[in-house]
Amino acid sequence: MRKKRISLIVIPIIFVFLFVLLFITRNTVNKQPRNIILMIGDGMGISQITTGRIYRHPMHMERFNIMGLATTYSKKQFITDSAAGATALSTGYKVENGVIAMSLDGERYPTIAERAKELGKSAGVVATTGITHATPAAFISHVESRNMQDVIAEQIANNTWDVLFGSGWGYFVPQHVEGSLRNDDKNPLEILQQKMQVALTPEEFKNLANIPAAALLHRTNNFPKASDNFEITLEMMTHKALKILSKNNKGFFLMVEGSQIDWGGHENDMIYIRDEMLAFDDAVGVVLDFAEKDKNTLVIITADHETGGMSLLSGDFENHELIGYHFATKGHTATMVPVFSYGPYAERFGGIQDNTDIGKMMLSLWK
Ligand SMILES: [Zn+2]
């Protein structure tokens, strides 16, 4: 009788103990980040971030405690373009300028977005340019030249991505359709519409709710500038993307690009850079709010390269005013770019590294 009473007490205690142990081990041992969010400020160097900081303090980017710097040179070139820069981040490989996620002898390099899909996670891209443009394309396609945007559109349509927000519907419709940017009768848009909701207007975008979803909100790569006050902002697209992707409890990969910081640099236009920087920082705020709440999301913010060789010469931080500045070039430079990280394994992205290290490290976390 006494023995029976003891076992009635001990056995449940053992069960509770085992359960707690299981819970702890399950949550510590394979604490791979469930989600990875990579944000790319195209052309965003330290001077571009400082310009944002002059006009906004505190920036959301000031919420990061871990920082590093990354070299951005490409295969055989001292100064990279966005295709090679984004390929290094998406695959961990160096390629020649203009090449997207493959070698020139035809080897396709697996991207972190493809890895997410292999794991049953969801994956998507958000950009303030065409989704067939170099940076987003480097996560979701493989071509020997970034100019093959019609082929990139076909590859995207023939795959199963979960979020595709940006512009560039001209590359998805056959040549006879007004506004088409294609020279053939292929219709990738039709293929997309068979497998996902596709918004072509701000109104339709607002109604997007379910996974998978696409939005091609302008005919060309020229998504409206932040200063155009277009109805749909990078912040809104990022927010919607997170809402949709987090419906998959296995997790997701998301790439968010602030595409036009680079265009401001190419035009040596400080105001353009400032406005795009602040719009990018708004999206950073949305991502950090999500990650802080989720507690199992790795966030990395970086750039593919700096643009303009920008230097800041006079102004007033207290009164949020940049007066004197200089651009050394209308092109890209080889200056190292910043890397900010938050969440599980964030410390692995601190210090001086190469852009390929960022790609390799993300892929290794989802080995
Ligand atoms: Zn550029």
mmCIF file with all atom_site columns, C-alpha atoms and ligand atoms in Angstrom, residues 42-43 80-82 146 259 262-263 266 304-307 330-332, ligand 1:
data_model
loop_
_atom_site.group_PDB
_atom_site.id
_atom_site.type_symbol
_atom_site.label_atom_id
_atom_site.label_alt_id
_atom_site.label_comp_id
_atom_site.label_asym_id
_atom_site.label_entity_id
_atom_site.label_seq_id
_atom_site.pdbx_PDB_ins_code
_atom_site.Cartn_x
_atom_site.Cartn_y
_atom_site.Cartn_z
_atom_site.occupancy
_atom_site.B_iso_or_equiv
_atom_site.pdbx_formal_charge
_atom_site.auth_seq_id
_atom_site.auth_comp_id
_atom_site.auth_asym_id
_atom_site.auth_atom_id
_atom_site.pdbx_PDB_model_num
ATOM   1  C  CA . ASP A 1 42  ? 21.165 49.876 -51.693 1.00 0.00 ? 42  ASP A CA 1
ATOM   2  C  CA . GLY A 1 43  ? 24.092 52.306 -51.828 1.00 0.00 ? 43  GLY A CA 1
ATOM   3  C  CA . THR A 1 80  ? 30.839 45.957 -57.080 1.00 0.00 ? 80  THR A CA 1
ATOM   4  C  CA . ASP A 1 81  ? 27.467 46.478 -58.709 1.00 0.00 ? 81  ASP A CA 1
ATOM   5  C  CA . SER A 1 82  ? 24.164 45.525 -57.065 1.00 0.00 ? 82  SER A CA 1
ATOM   6  C  CA . ARG A 1 146 ? 20.947 41.370 -64.596 1.00 0.00 ? 146 ARG A CA 1
ATOM   7  C  CA . SER A 1 259 ? 16.407 50.475 -53.424 1.00 0.00 ? 259 SER A CA 1
ATOM   8  C  CA . ASP A 1 262 ? 21.468 54.234 -54.424 1.00 0.00 ? 262 ASP A CA 1
ATOM   9  C  CA . TRP A 1 263 ? 19.651 56.341 -57.026 1.00 0.00 ? 263 TRP A CA 1
ATOM   10 C  CA . HIS A 1 266 ? 24.025 58.259 -58.445 1.00 0.00 ? 266 HIS A CA 1
ATOM   11 C  CA . ASP A 1 304 ? 25.420 45.981 -51.103 1.00 0.00 ? 304 ASP A CA 1
ATOM   12 C  CA . HIS A 1 305 ? 27.863 48.921 -51.542 1.00 0.00 ? 305 HIS A CA 1
ATOM   13 C  CA . GLU A 1 306 ? 28.177 52.686 -50.937 1.00 0.00 ? 306 GLU A CA 1
ATOM   14 C  CA . THR A 1 307 ? 27.167 55.071 -53.742 1.00 0.00 ? 307 THR A CA 1
ATOM   15 C  CA . LYS A 1 330 ? 28.339 59.420 -59.505 1.00 0.00 ? 330 LYS A CA 1
ATOM   16 C  CA . GLY A 1 331 ? 29.163 55.755 -59.208 1.00 0.00 ? 331 GLY A CA 1
ATOM   17 C  CA . HIS A 1 332 ? 29.644 53.128 -56.479 1.00 0.00 ? 332 HIS A CA 1
HETATM 18 ZN ZN . ZN  B 2 .   ? 23.886 51.632 -57.949 1.00 0.00 ? 1   ZN  B ZN 1
#
